[in-house]
Amino acid sequence: MQFSQIFPNVDLKTDVVKSIVRENENLATYRLVGTLNRENLSEEMLKNMYDSIYKSSLKFNYTAFDFIYRINYTIDKETGLLQEGKASISKK
């Protein structure tokens, strides 16, 4: 679960898929992709919050909200230690 920085006090639940990107005898690289689970998220509530917080300064109407994150990380298979990691988060 994530907390939204755009919408105060809104918990964002994500569905995460883990896959292996590449592997050799020493290293394994994995990818995690988290997408927004909209099951308990009210678009009407988000629109109302957007209108009250942002609309007057941004001058655009609310259209939709989305949240996706991607994490790539490489693990040393012998030690289990993280060798490299990258994360990106997109909120739009």
Coordinates of N, CA and C in Angstrom, one line a residue:
M1 N 0.8 -1.2 0.0 CA 0.0 0.0 0.0 C 0.9 1.2 0.0
Q2 N 0.5 2.2 -0.7 CA 1.2 3.5 -0.8 C 0.2 4.6 -0.4
F3 N 0.8 5.7 0.1 CA 0.0 6.9 0.3 C 0.2 7.8 -0.8
S4 N -0.9 8.4 -1.3 CA -0.8 9.4 -2.4 C -0.3 10.7 -1.9
Q5 N 0.7 11.3 -2.6 CA 1.2 12.6 -2.3 C 0.3 13.6 -3.0
I6 N -0.5 13.2 -4.0 CA -1.3 14.2 -4.7 C -2.7 14.4 -4.0
F7 N -3.2 13.3 -3.5 CA -4.5 13.3 -2.8 C -4.3 12.9 -1.3
P8 N -4.4 13.9 -0.4 CA -4.1 13.7 1.0 C -5.0 12.6 1.6
N9 N -4.4 11.7 2.4 CA -5.1 10.7 3.2 C -5.8 9.7 2.3
V10 N -5.3 9.5 1.1 CA -5.8 8.4 0.2 C -4.8 7.3 0.1
D11 N -5.2 6.1 0.5 CA -4.3 4.9 0.4 C -4.4 4.4 -1.0
L12 N -3.3 4.1 -1.7 CA -3.3 3.5 -3.0 C -2.9 2.0 -2.9
K13 N -3.7 1.1 -3.3 CA -3.4 -0.3 -3.3 C -2.9 -0.6 -4.7
T14 N -1.8 -1.4 -4.8 CA -1.3 -1.8 -6.1 C -1.2 -3.3 -6.2
D15 N -1.4 -3.7 -7.4 CA -1.2 -5.1 -7.8 C 0.2 -5.2 -8.4
V16 N 1.0 -6.1 -7.9 CA 2.4 -6.2 -8.2 C 2.7 -7.5 -9.0
V17 N 3.4 -7.4 -10.1 CA 3.8 -8.5 -10.9 C 5.3 -8.6 -10.8
K18 N 5.9 -9.7 -10.4 CA 7.4 -9.9 -10.3 C 7.8 -10.8 -11.5
S19 N 8.8 -10.4 -12.2 CA 9.3 -11.2 -13.3 C 10.9 -11.2 -13.3
I20 N 11.5 -12.2 -13.8 CA 12.9 -12.2 -13.9 C 13.3 -11.7 -15.3
V21 N 14.2 -10.7 -15.3 CA 14.6 -10.0 -16.5 C 15.8 -10.8 -17.2
R22 N 16.8 -11.1 -16.4 CA 17.9 -11.9 -16.8 C 18.6 -12.6 -15.7
E23 N 19.3 -13.7 -16.0 CA 20.0 -14.4 -14.9 C 21.2 -15.1 -15.5
N24 N 22.2 -15.1 -14.7 CA 23.4 -15.9 -15.1 C 23.8 -16.7 -13.8
E25 N 25.0 -17.3 -13.9 CA 25.4 -18.1 -12.7 C 25.7 -17.3 -11.5
N26 N 25.9 -15.9 -11.6 CA 26.3 -15.1 -10.5 C 25.2 -14.1 -10.1
L27 N 24.4 -13.6 -11.0 CA 23.5 -12.5 -10.8 C 22.1 -12.9 -11.3
A28 N 21.1 -12.3 -10.6 CA 19.7 -12.4 -11.1 C 19.1 -11.0 -11.1
T29 N 18.5 -10.6 -12.2 CA 17.8 -9.3 -12.2 C 16.3 -9.5 -12.3
Y30 N 15.6 -8.8 -11.5 CA 14.2 -8.9 -11.4 C 13.5 -7.6 -11.7
R31 N 12.2 -7.6 -12.1 CA 11.4 -6.4 -12.3 C 10.1 -6.6 -11.5
L32 N 9.8 -5.5 -10.8 CA 8.5 -5.5 -10.1 C 7.7 -4.4 -10.8
V33 N 6.5 -4.6 -11.2 CA 5.6 -3.6 -11.8 C 4.4 -3.6 -11.0
G34 N 4.1 -2.4 -10.4 CA 2.9 -2.2 -9.6 C 1.9 -1.3 -10.3
T35 N 0.7 -1.8 -10.4 CA -0.3 -1.0 -11.1 C -1.5 -0.7 -10.1
L36 N -2.1 0.4 -10.3 CA -3.2 0.8 -9.3 C -4.3 -0.1 -9.3
N37 N -4.7 -0.6 -8.1 CA -5.9 -1.4 -8.0 C -7.1 -0.4 -7.7
R38 N -8.0 -0.3 -8.6 CA -9.1 0.7 -8.4 C -10.3 0.2 -7.7
E39 N -10.2 -1.1 -7.2 CA -11.4 -1.7 -6.6 C -12.0 -0.9 -5.5
N40 N -11.3 -0.3 -4.6 CA -11.8 0.5 -3.5 C -11.5 2.0 -3.6
L41 N -11.3 2.5 -4.9 CA -11.0 3.9 -5.1 C -12.1 4.6 -5.8
S42 N -12.6 5.6 -5.2 CA -13.8 6.4 -5.8 C -13.3 7.5 -6.7
E43 N -13.6 7.4 -8.0 CA -13.2 8.4 -8.9 C -14.0 9.7 -8.6
E44 N -15.2 9.6 -8.1 CA -15.9 10.8 -7.7 C -15.2 11.5 -6.5
M45 N -14.7 10.8 -5.5 CA -14.0 11.4 -4.4 C -12.7 12.1 -4.9
L46 N -12.0 11.4 -5.8 CA -10.7 12.0 -6.4 C -11.1 13.2 -7.1
K47 N -12.1 13.2 -7.9 CA -12.5 14.4 -8.7 C -12.8 15.6 -7.8
N48 N -13.6 15.3 -6.7 CA -14.0 16.3 -5.7 C -12.7 16.9 -5.0
M49 N -11.8 16.0 -4.7 CA -10.6 16.5 -4.0 C -9.7 17.3 -5.0
Y50 N -9.6 16.9 -6.2 CA -8.9 17.6 -7.3 C -9.5 19.0 -7.4
D51 N -10.8 19.0 -7.6 CA -11.5 20.3 -7.8 C -11.3 21.3 -6.6
S52 N -11.3 20.8 -5.4 CA -11.1 21.7 -4.2 C -9.6 22.1 -4.0
I53 N -8.7 21.2 -4.4 CA -7.3 21.5 -4.1 C -6.6 22.2 -5.3
Y54 N -6.8 21.6 -6.5 CA -5.9 22.0 -7.7 C -6.6 22.8 -8.8
K55 N -7.9 22.6 -9.0 CA -8.5 23.1 -10.2 C -8.4 24.7 -10.3
S56 N -8.5 25.4 -9.2 CA -8.4 26.9 -9.3 C -7.0 27.3 -9.7
S57 N -6.0 26.6 -9.4 CA -4.7 27.1 -9.8 C -4.2 26.5 -11.1
L58 N -4.6 25.2 -11.4 CA -4.2 24.6 -12.6 C -5.0 24.9 -13.8
K59 N -6.3 25.3 -13.6 CA -7.2 25.7 -14.7 C -7.5 24.5 -15.6
F60 N -7.4 23.3 -15.2 CA -7.8 22.1 -16.0 C -8.8 21.3 -15.2
N61 N -9.7 20.7 -15.9 CA -10.6 19.8 -15.3 C -10.0 18.4 -15.0
Y62 N -10.5 17.8 -14.0 CA -10.0 16.4 -13.7 C -10.5 15.5 -14.8
T63 N -9.6 14.6 -15.2 CA -9.9 13.6 -16.2 C -9.8 12.2 -15.6
A64 N -8.6 11.9 -15.1 CA -8.4 10.5 -14.5 C -7.2 10.6 -13.7
F65 N -7.0 9.5 -12.8 CA -5.8 9.4 -12.0 C -5.2 8.0 -12.2
D66 N -3.9 7.9 -12.3 CA -3.3 6.6 -12.5 C -1.9 6.7 -11.7
F67 N -1.5 5.5 -11.3 CA -0.3 5.3 -10.5 C 0.3 4.0 -11.0
I68 N 1.6 4.1 -11.4 CA 2.3 2.9 -11.8 C 3.8 3.0 -11.2
Y69 N 4.3 1.9 -10.7 CA 5.7 2.0 -10.4 C 6.4 0.8 -11.0
R70 N 7.7 1.0 -11.2 CA 8.6 -0.1 -11.8 C 9.9 -0.1 -10.9
I71 N 10.3 -1.3 -10.5 CA 11.5 -1.4 -9.8 C 12.3 -2.5 -10.5
N72 N 13.5 -2.2 -10.9 CA 14.5 -3.2 -11.4 C 15.6 -3.4 -10.3
Y73 N 15.9 -4.6 -10.0 CA 17.0 -4.8 -9.1 C 17.8 -6.1 -9.4
T74 N 19.1 -6.0 -9.1 CA 20.0 -7.1 -9.3 C 20.5 -7.7 -8.0
I75 N 20.5 -9.0 -7.8 CA 20.9 -9.6 -6.6 C 22.1 -10.5 -6.9
D76 N 23.1 -10.5 -6.1 CA 24.2 -11.5 -6.2 C 23.6 -12.8 -5.6
K77 N 23.6 -13.8 -6.4 CA 23.0 -15.1 -6.1 C 23.7 -15.8 -4.9
E78 N 25.0 -15.6 -4.8 CA 25.7 -16.3 -3.7 C 25.5 -15.6 -2.4
T79 N 25.6 -14.3 -2.3 CA 25.5 -13.6 -1.1 C 24.1 -13.1 -0.8
G80 N 23.2 -13.0 -1.8 CA 21.9 -12.4 -1.6 C 21.9 -10.9 -1.5
L81 N 23.1 -10.3 -1.7 CA 23.1 -8.8 -1.6 C 22.7 -8.1 -2.8
L82 N 22.1 -7.0 -2.6 CA 21.7 -6.1 -3.7 C 22.9 -5.5 -4.4
Q83 N 23.0 -5.7 -5.7 CA 24.1 -5.1 -6.5 C 23.7 -3.8 -7.2
E84 N 22.5 -3.7 -7.6 CA 22.0 -2.5 -8.3 C 20.5 -2.4 -8.2
G85 N 19.9 -1.2 -8.1 CA 18.5 -1.1 -8.0 C 18.1 0.2 -8.6
K86 N 17.0 0.2 -9.4 CA 16.4 1.4 -10.0 C 14.9 1.4 -9.7
A87 N 14.3 2.6 -9.4 CA 12.9 2.6 -9.3 C 12.3 3.9 -10.0
S88 N 11.1 3.7 -10.5 CA 10.5 4.8 -11.2 C 9.0 4.8 -10.7
I89 N 8.5 6.0 -10.4 CA 7.1 6.1 -10.0 C 6.4 7.1 -10.9
S90 N 5.2 6.8 -11.5 CA 4.5 7.7 -12.3 C 3.1 7.9 -11.7
K91 N 2.8 9.1 -11.4 CA 1.5 9.5 -10.9 C 1.0 10.5 -11.9
K92 N -0.2 10.2 -12.5 CA -0.7 11.2 -13.5 C -2.2 11.3 -13.4

